[in-house]
Amino acid sequence: MAVDTSARSTTWTYVDGEWLSGNPPLIGPTSHAMWLGSTVFDGARWFDGIAPDLDLHCQRINRSALALGLKPVVTAEDIEALAWEGVKKFDGQTAIYIKPMYWAEHGMPGSVVAADPDSTRFALSLFEAPMGEGPAGKGGQSLTISPFRRPTIECMPTDAKAGCLYPNNGRILMEARARGFSNALVRDMLGNIAETGSSNVFMVKDGVVFTPASNKTFLAGITRFRVMTLLRDAGFDVVETSLTLSDFEGADEIFTSGNYSKVVPVTKLEDRDLQPGPIAAKAKDLYMDWAHSSASDL
């Protein structure tokens, strides 16, 4: 039986100078990205007429391309302008995910395994995706401890938002959900907590906010940085440091940050129930207030 390859929601993609609707075929069986994984992407959000930190996401996709040995062929400013052009193709009611992408079409001469940067291609895909969609967005999420770990930069290109990193995140999520949890805390190779399977993570103890220090085993996200900055500006102590599982087990509250759902409280860690905490709620309010107040600058 043929697999349905149609887009799951209204989708527009810019590639090779034109906008195409749906899920257009972009790579073939000999494309380097198809069989050797030379893909990077980024993700921004449009909702309520605004696209918070869109410029930073457009800048990061080009840094990711360079980290994976690809050649950025579109400036960050042009990607941002194309994103706003694409937004106008939607009805303006449903939130949109904005996804710029680069990939290699061919391998480097003399070595099929390495990507040929001169064969880099670009696409920008936008699709409808309601805010808070999925289990993590329905009031909170439950976490277990993953048996899988985050790689180091010596093993994988952890300084890029690269597609090759996500099968590991996928198995983290599948294993957690098979045991009845929506997500999982993930450790680095030293045993310290790095992130969850799909987001950055924070914990609160005695009114102080803690988050794992960026050690190049996970992508320290744009939304993470924005939340940290807003909390500090609001007078909270926010500490980046090495955190162990026992730190999270003794936390007063836990919450996550990510571009897809922004700020989400954790309501369960293994067999311990947690209430959505006041600092998580404050972090979300601060983020949304900032996003809407900065709309005139976008």
mmCIF file of C-alpha atoms in Angstrom:
data_model
loop_
_atom_site.group_PDB
_atom_site.id
_atom_site.type_symbol
_atom_site.label_atom_id
_atom_site.label_comp_id
_atom_site.label_asym_id
_atom_site.label_seq_id
_atom_site.Cartn_x
_atom_site.Cartn_y
_atom_site.Cartn_z
ATOM 1 C CA MET A 1 0.000 0.000 0.000
ATOM 2 C CA ALA A 2 1.385 3.379 -0.980
ATOM 3 C CA VAL A 3 2.102 5.799 1.852
ATOM 4 C CA ASP A 4 0.076 9.006 1.806
ATOM 5 C CA THR A 5 2.683 11.740 1.265
ATOM 6 C CA SER A 6 0.270 14.655 1.321
ATOM 7 C CA ALA A 7 0.867 17.429 3.855
ATOM 8 C CA ARG A 8 -0.897 16.971 7.212
ATOM 9 C CA SER A 9 -2.020 20.602 7.277
ATOM 10 C CA THR A 10 -2.087 23.604 4.953
ATOM 11 C CA THR A 11 1.490 23.988 3.734
ATOM 12 C CA TRP A 12 3.418 26.301 1.431
ATOM 13 C CA THR A 13 7.069 25.803 0.463
ATOM 14 C CA TYR A 14 9.416 28.191 -1.289
ATOM 15 C CA VAL A 15 12.071 26.432 -3.395
ATOM 16 C CA ASP A 16 14.004 27.380 -6.522
ATOM 17 C CA GLY A 17 12.303 30.755 -6.780
ATOM 18 C CA GLU A 18 8.648 29.739 -6.483
ATOM 19 C CA TRP A 19 6.001 28.922 -3.882
ATOM 20 C CA LEU A 20 4.495 25.428 -4.061
ATOM 21 C CA SER A 21 1.502 24.169 -2.094
ATOM 22 C CA GLY A 22 1.346 20.869 -0.237
ATOM 23 C CA ASN A 23 4.334 18.552 0.146
ATOM 24 C CA PRO A 24 6.383 18.858 -3.072
ATOM 25 C CA PRO A 25 9.024 16.189 -3.833
ATOM 26 C CA LEU A 26 12.404 17.841 -3.324
ATOM 27 C CA ILE A 27 15.002 15.056 -3.131
ATOM 28 C CA GLY A 28 15.605 11.797 -4.964
ATOM 29 C CA PRO A 29 17.222 8.457 -4.119
ATOM 30 C CA THR A 30 20.674 9.680 -5.154
ATOM 31 C CA SER A 31 20.429 12.981 -3.264
ATOM 32 C CA HIS A 32 23.095 13.171 -0.570
ATOM 33 C CA ALA A 33 20.508 14.254 1.988
ATOM 34 C CA MET A 34 18.334 11.228 1.249
ATOM 35 C CA TRP A 35 20.891 8.581 2.078
ATOM 36 C CA LEU A 36 23.632 10.357 4.027
ATOM 37 C CA GLY A 37 21.660 12.812 6.133
ATOM 38 C CA SER A 38 23.127 16.198 5.195
ATOM 39 C CA THR A 39 20.178 18.293 6.382
ATOM 40 C CA VAL A 40 19.800 21.240 8.727
ATOM 41 C CA PHE A 41 16.662 23.175 9.598
ATOM 42 C CA ASP A 42 15.310 25.739 11.983
ATOM 43 C CA GLY A 43 11.875 26.550 13.301
ATOM 44 C CA ALA A 44 10.173 29.811 14.134
ATOM 45 C CA ARG A 45 6.571 30.502 15.041
ATOM 46 C CA TRP A 46 3.929 32.879 13.704
ATOM 47 C CA PHE A 47 0.816 33.464 15.828
ATOM 48 C CA ASP A 48 -1.444 36.420 16.630
ATOM 49 C CA GLY A 49 0.164 38.367 13.802
ATOM 50 C CA ILE A 50 3.678 38.115 15.295
ATOM 51 C CA ALA A 51 6.777 35.971 14.792
ATOM 52 C CA PRO A 52 8.956 36.262 17.923
ATOM 53 C CA ASP A 53 12.719 36.116 17.317
ATOM 54 C CA LEU A 54 12.212 35.234 13.646
ATOM 55 C CA ASP A 55 15.424 37.092 12.811
ATOM 56 C CA LEU A 56 17.423 34.953 15.246
ATOM 57 C CA HIS A 57 16.036 31.720 13.800
ATOM 58 C CA CYS A 58 16.959 32.881 10.293
ATOM 59 C CA GLN A 59 20.483 33.648 11.464
ATOM 60 C CA ARG A 60 20.856 30.290 13.206
ATOM 61 C CA ILE A 61 19.911 28.226 10.142
ATOM 62 C CA ASN A 62 22.902 29.702 8.319
ATOM 63 C CA ARG A 63 25.209 28.895 11.248
ATOM 64 C CA SER A 64 23.860 25.341 11.277
ATOM 65 C CA ALA A 65 24.581 25.004 7.569
ATOM 66 C CA LEU A 66 28.196 26.013 8.072
ATOM 67 C CA ALA A 67 28.578 23.648 11.032
ATOM 68 C CA LEU A 68 27.465 20.733 8.855
ATOM 69 C CA GLY A 69 29.750 21.688 5.975
ATOM 70 C CA LEU A 70 27.026 23.195 3.811
ATOM 71 C CA LYS A 71 27.056 26.594 2.122
ATOM 72 C CA PRO A 72 24.355 29.098 3.124
ATOM 73 C CA VAL A 73 22.971 30.309 -0.188
ATOM 74 C CA VAL A 74 20.352 32.742 1.161
ATOM 75 C CA THR A 75 21.029 35.579 3.601
ATOM 76 C CA ALA A 76 19.262 35.606 6.950
ATOM 77 C CA GLU A 77 17.554 38.854 5.969
ATOM 78 C CA ASP A 78 16.198 37.323 2.748
ATOM 79 C CA ILE A 79 14.959 34.235 4.609
ATOM 80 C CA GLU A 80 13.100 36.492 7.028
ATOM 81 C CA ALA A 81 11.528 38.460 4.179
ATOM 82 C CA LEU A 82 10.458 35.232 2.455
ATOM 83 C CA ALA A 83 8.907 34.002 5.703
ATOM 84 C CA TRP A 84 6.702 37.084 5.941
ATOM 85 C CA GLU A 85 5.788 36.629 2.283
ATOM 86 C CA GLY A 86 4.779 33.050 2.994
ATOM 87 C CA VAL A 87 2.696 33.974 6.035
ATOM 88 C CA LYS A 88 0.420 36.001 3.752
ATOM 89 C CA LYS A 89 -0.604 32.794 1.956
ATOM 90 C CA PHE A 90 -2.454 31.551 5.054
ATOM 91 C CA ASP A 91 -5.790 32.604 6.524
ATOM 92 C CA GLY A 92 -4.233 34.504 9.421
ATOM 93 C CA GLN A 93 -6.163 32.514 12.027
ATOM 94 C CA THR A 94 -4.141 29.365 12.772
ATOM 95 C CA ALA A 95 -0.584 29.443 14.131
ATOM 96 C CA ILE A 96 2.166 28.604 11.651
ATOM 97 C CA TYR A 97 5.491 26.792 11.941
ATOM 98 C CA ILE A 98 8.209 28.461 9.841
ATOM 99 C CA LYS A 99 10.919 26.008 8.773
ATOM 100 C CA PRO A 100 13.931 27.054 6.663
ATOM 101 C CA MET A 101 16.060 24.134 5.457
ATOM 102 C CA TYR A 102 19.369 23.424 3.729
ATOM 103 C CA TRP A 103 20.619 20.123 2.359
ATOM 104 C CA ALA A 104 23.296 18.765 0.043
ATOM 105 C CA GLU A 105 22.334 17.297 -3.289
ATOM 106 C CA HIS A 106 25.699 15.629 -3.996
ATOM 107 C CA GLY A 107 28.710 14.251 -2.177
ATOM 108 C CA MET A 108 32.094 15.934 -2.248
ATOM 109 C CA PRO A 109 34.280 14.926 -5.195
ATOM 110 C CA GLY A 110 36.485 12.026 -4.118
ATOM 111 C CA SER A 111 34.348 11.244 -1.057
ATOM 112 C CA VAL A 112 30.682 10.408 -1.399
ATOM 113 C CA VAL A 113 30.224 10.472 2.386
ATOM 114 C CA ALA A 114 31.094 14.150 2.801
ATOM 115 C CA ALA A 115 28.642 16.691 1.443
ATOM 116 C CA ASP A 116 29.633 18.914 -1.459
ATOM 117 C CA PRO A 117 28.945 22.444 -0.168
ATOM 118 C CA ASP A 118 28.582 23.729 -3.716
ATOM 119 C CA SER A 119 25.531 21.469 -4.137
ATOM 120 C CA THR A 120 23.666 23.034 -1.193
ATOM 121 C CA ARG A 121 19.958 23.624 -1.780
ATOM 122 C CA PHE A 122 17.505 25.760 0.190
ATOM 123 C CA ALA A 123 13.804 25.538 0.919
ATOM 124 C CA LEU A 124 11.477 27.415 3.259
ATOM 125 C CA SER A 125 8.399 25.528 4.381
ATOM 126 C CA LEU A 126 5.481 26.992 6.344
ATOM 127 C CA PHE A 127 2.618 24.888 7.682
ATOM 128 C CA GLU A 128 -0.314 25.322 10.014
ATOM 129 C CA ALA A 129 0.381 24.040 13.519
ATOM 130 C CA PRO A 130 -1.823 25.242 16.392
ATOM 131 C CA MET A 131 0.000 26.474 19.486
ATOM 132 C CA GLY A 132 0.078 23.944 22.298
ATOM 133 C CA GLU A 133 -0.602 21.026 19.948
ATOM 134 C CA GLY A 134 0.257 17.595 21.348
ATOM 135 C CA PRO A 135 0.393 16.135 24.885
ATOM 136 C CA ALA A 136 2.903 18.713 26.126
ATOM 137 C CA GLY A 137 0.555 21.542 25.306
ATOM 138 C CA LYS A 138 -2.517 20.304 27.154
ATOM 139 C CA GLY A 139 -1.793 21.675 30.615
ATOM 140 C CA GLY A 140 1.562 20.026 31.228
ATOM 141 C CA GLN A 141 3.749 17.050 30.505
ATOM 142 C CA SER A 142 5.004 13.987 32.307
ATOM 143 C CA LEU A 143 8.681 13.064 32.325
ATOM 144 C CA THR A 144 10.583 9.854 32.853
ATOM 145 C CA ILE A 145 14.346 9.324 32.772
ATOM 146 C CA SER A 146 15.601 8.223 29.387
ATOM 147 C CA PRO A 147 18.095 5.356 29.129
ATOM 148 C CA PHE A 148 19.521 7.115 26.057
ATOM 149 C CA ARG A 149 21.958 10.009 26.223
ATOM 150 C CA ARG A 150 22.972 13.125 24.321
ATOM 151 C CA PRO A 151 26.163 12.863 22.246
ATOM 152 C CA THR A 152 29.130 15.181 22.567
ATOM 153 C CA ILE A 153 30.369 17.483 19.823
ATOM 154 C CA GLU A 154 33.235 15.053 19.222
ATOM 155 C CA CYS A 155 30.639 12.454 18.158
ATOM 156 C CA MET A 156 27.943 14.453 16.385
ATOM 157 C CA PRO A 157 27.366 18.007 15.064
ATOM 158 C CA THR A 158 25.623 19.171 18.229
ATOM 159 C CA ASP A 159 26.383 22.802 17.349
ATOM 160 C CA ALA A 160 23.871 22.588 14.492
ATOM 161 C CA LYS A 161 20.142 22.014 14.334
ATOM 162 C CA ALA A 162 20.829 19.026 12.132
ATOM 163 C CA GLY A 163 18.396 16.347 11.015
ATOM 164 C CA CYS A 164 20.908 13.596 11.821
ATOM 165 C CA LEU A 165 20.533 14.334 15.552
ATOM 166 C CA TYR A 166 16.794 13.759 15.662
ATOM 167 C CA PRO A 167 16.547 9.964 15.336
ATOM 168 C CA ASN A 168 18.124 9.865 18.801
ATOM 169 C CA ASN A 169 15.470 12.275 20.078
ATOM 170 C CA GLY A 170 12.848 10.162 18.344
ATOM 171 C CA ARG A 171 13.828 6.986 20.130
ATOM 172 C CA ILE A 172 13.934 8.914 23.420
ATOM 173 C CA LEU A 173 10.314 9.961 22.903
ATOM 174 C CA MET A 174 9.132 6.573 21.664
ATOM 175 C CA GLU A 175 10.678 4.773 24.628
ATOM 176 C CA ALA A 176 9.178 7.269 27.085
ATOM 177 C CA ARG A 177 5.706 7.075 25.558
ATOM 178 C CA ALA A 178 5.820 3.298 25.534
ATOM 179 C CA ARG A 179 6.073 3.576 29.325
ATOM 180 C CA GLY A 180 3.209 6.068 29.597
ATOM 181 C CA PHE A 181 5.117 9.361 29.745
ATOM 182 C CA SER A 182 4.922 12.252 27.288
ATOM 183 C CA ASN A 183 8.645 13.056 27.335
ATOM 184 C CA ALA A 184 11.885 12.305 29.174
ATOM 185 C CA LEU A 185 14.815 13.948 30.893
ATOM 186 C CA VAL A 186 17.973 13.161 28.929
ATOM 187 C CA ARG A 187 21.479 13.007 30.394
ATOM 188 C CA ASP A 188 24.781 13.824 28.752
ATOM 189 C CA MET A 189 27.697 11.406 28.670
ATOM 190 C CA LEU A 190 28.798 12.511 32.153
ATOM 191 C CA GLY A 191 25.383 11.736 33.627
ATOM 192 C CA ASN A 192 24.223 15.334 34.040
ATOM 193 C CA ILE A 193 20.807 16.421 32.783
ATOM 194 C CA ALA A 194 21.023 18.071 29.368
ATOM 195 C CA GLU A 195 17.453 18.598 28.148
ATOM 196 C CA THR A 196 14.284 16.649 27.385
ATOM 197 C CA GLY A 197 13.687 14.672 24.230
ATOM 198 C CA SER A 198 12.324 17.749 22.459
ATOM 199 C CA SER A 199 12.982 20.877 24.528
ATOM 200 C CA ASN A 200 15.236 22.682 26.959
ATOM 201 C CA VAL A 201 14.446 22.260 30.633
ATOM 202 C CA PHE A 202 14.365 24.402 33.783
ATOM 203 C CA MET A 203 13.878 23.608 37.465
ATOM 204 C CA VAL A 204 13.109 25.813 40.443
ATOM 205 C CA LYS A 205 14.395 25.378 44.000
ATOM 206 C CA ASP A 206 13.680 27.861 46.801
ATOM 207 C CA GLY A 207 12.728 30.535 44.286
ATOM 208 C CA VAL A 208 15.908 30.208 42.216
ATOM 209 C CA VAL A 209 15.628 29.116 38.582
ATOM 210 C CA PHE A 210 18.198 26.619 37.321
ATOM 211 C CA THR A 211 18.868 25.293 33.820
ATOM 212 C CA PRO A 212 21.599 22.989 32.495
ATOM 213 C CA ALA A 213 24.690 24.888 31.412
ATOM 214 C CA SER A 214 25.294 24.832 27.683
ATOM 215 C CA ASN A 215 28.083 22.293 27.187
ATOM 216 C CA LYS A 216 27.678 21.546 23.459
ATOM 217 C CA THR A 217 25.779 18.316 24.075
ATOM 218 C CA PHE A 218 22.434 19.986 23.367
ATOM 219 C CA LEU A 219 21.142 22.980 21.432
ATOM 220 C CA ALA A 220 20.755 25.891 23.828
ATOM 221 C CA GLY A 221 17.607 27.251 22.263
ATOM 222 C CA ILE A 222 16.566 30.745 21.246
ATOM 223 C CA THR A 223 13.382 30.468 23.340
ATOM 224 C CA ARG A 224 15.497 29.236 26.285
ATOM 225 C CA PHE A 225 17.686 32.326 26.069
ATOM 226 C CA ARG A 226 14.644 34.595 25.755
ATOM 227 C CA VAL A 227 12.990 33.045 28.826
ATOM 228 C CA MET A 228 16.192 33.331 30.857
ATOM 229 C CA THR A 229 16.588 36.989 29.907
ATOM 230 C CA LEU A 230 12.985 37.858 30.694
ATOM 231 C CA LEU A 231 13.085 36.136 34.076
ATOM 232 C CA ARG A 232 16.315 37.897 35.012
ATOM 233 C CA ASP A 233 14.884 41.241 33.934
ATOM 234 C CA ALA A 234 11.885 40.499 36.173
ATOM 235 C CA GLY A 235 14.165 40.039 39.173
ATOM 236 C CA PHE A 236 14.561 36.264 39.314
ATOM 237 C CA ASP A 237 17.897 34.556 39.920
ATOM 238 C CA VAL A 238 18.568 32.318 36.898
ATOM 239 C CA VAL A 239 21.566 30.001 37.162
ATOM 240 C CA GLU A 240 23.163 27.955 34.394
ATOM 241 C CA THR A 241 25.024 25.051 35.957
ATOM 242 C CA SER A 242 25.571 21.294 35.905
ATOM 243 C CA LEU A 243 22.427 19.594 37.223
ATOM 244 C CA THR A 244 21.965 15.985 38.240
ATOM 245 C CA LEU A 245 18.889 13.800 38.337
ATOM 246 C CA SER A 246 18.747 14.234 42.113
ATOM 247 C CA ASP A 247 18.518 18.009 41.619
ATOM 248 C CA PHE A 248 15.407 17.543 39.495
ATOM 249 C CA GLU A 249 13.972 14.973 41.884
ATOM 250 C CA GLY A 250 14.133 17.596 44.652
ATOM 251 C CA ALA A 251 12.885 20.515 42.566
ATOM 252 C CA ASP A 252 9.920 22.619 43.650
ATOM 253 C CA GLU A 253 8.803 22.926 40.024
ATOM 254 C CA ILE A 254 10.011 21.952 36.562
ATOM 255 C CA PHE A 255 9.152 23.463 33.202
ATOM 256 C CA THR A 256 10.399 23.304 29.637
ATOM 257 C CA SER A 257 10.994 25.809 26.882
ATOM 258 C CA GLY A 258 10.993 25.369 23.143
ATOM 259 C CA ASN A 259 9.924 27.108 20.006
ATOM 260 C CA TYR A 260 7.042 24.751 19.275
ATOM 261 C CA SER A 261 5.066 25.192 22.523
ATOM 262 C CA LYS A 262 7.082 27.974 24.227
ATOM 263 C CA VAL A 263 6.806 27.364 28.017
ATOM 264 C CA VAL A 264 5.190 24.176 29.366
ATOM 265 C CA PRO A 265 4.991 23.037 33.021
ATOM 266 C CA VAL A 266 5.948 19.513 34.062
ATOM 267 C CA THR A 267 3.229 17.831 36.116
ATOM 268 C CA LYS A 268 4.915 14.477 36.751
ATOM 269 C CA LEU A 269 8.486 13.203 37.091
ATOM 270 C CA GLU A 270 8.575 9.415 37.257
ATOM 271 C CA ASP A 271 6.158 8.591 40.110
ATOM 272 C CA ARG A 272 6.176 12.076 41.654
ATOM 273 C CA ASP A 273 3.249 14.363 40.867
ATOM 274 C CA LEU A 274 3.986 18.065 40.495
ATOM 275 C CA GLN A 275 1.696 21.062 40.336
ATOM 276 C CA PRO A 276 2.214 23.644 37.574
ATOM 277 C CA GLY A 277 4.328 26.177 39.425
ATOM 278 C CA PRO A 278 4.073 29.965 39.731
ATOM 279 C CA ILE A 279 7.464 30.632 38.142
ATOM 280 C CA ALA A 280 6.608 28.542 35.090
ATOM 281 C CA ALA A 281 3.382 30.503 34.760
ATOM 282 C CA LYS A 282 5.296 33.755 35.185
ATOM 283 C CA ALA A 283 7.829 32.697 32.550
ATOM 284 C CA LYS A 284 5.051 31.999 30.060
ATOM 285 C CA ASP A 285 3.297 35.296 30.813
ATOM 286 C CA LEU A 286 6.560 37.206 30.484
ATOM 287 C CA TYR A 287 7.296 35.544 27.160
ATOM 288 C CA MET A 288 3.868 36.221 25.696
ATOM 289 C CA ASP A 289 3.826 39.806 26.976
ATOM 290 C CA TRP A 290 7.260 40.402 25.440
ATOM 291 C CA ALA A 291 6.280 38.738 22.149
ATOM 292 C CA HIS A 292 3.182 40.881 21.718
ATOM 293 C CA SER A 293 4.834 44.096 22.874
ATOM 294 C CA SER A 294 7.723 43.631 20.440
ATOM 295 C CA ALA A 295 5.404 42.989 17.480
ATOM 296 C CA SER A 296 5.903 46.507 16.171
ATOM 297 C CA ASP A 297 9.617 45.771 15.830
ATOM 298 C CA LEU A 298 9.126 42.652 13.682
#
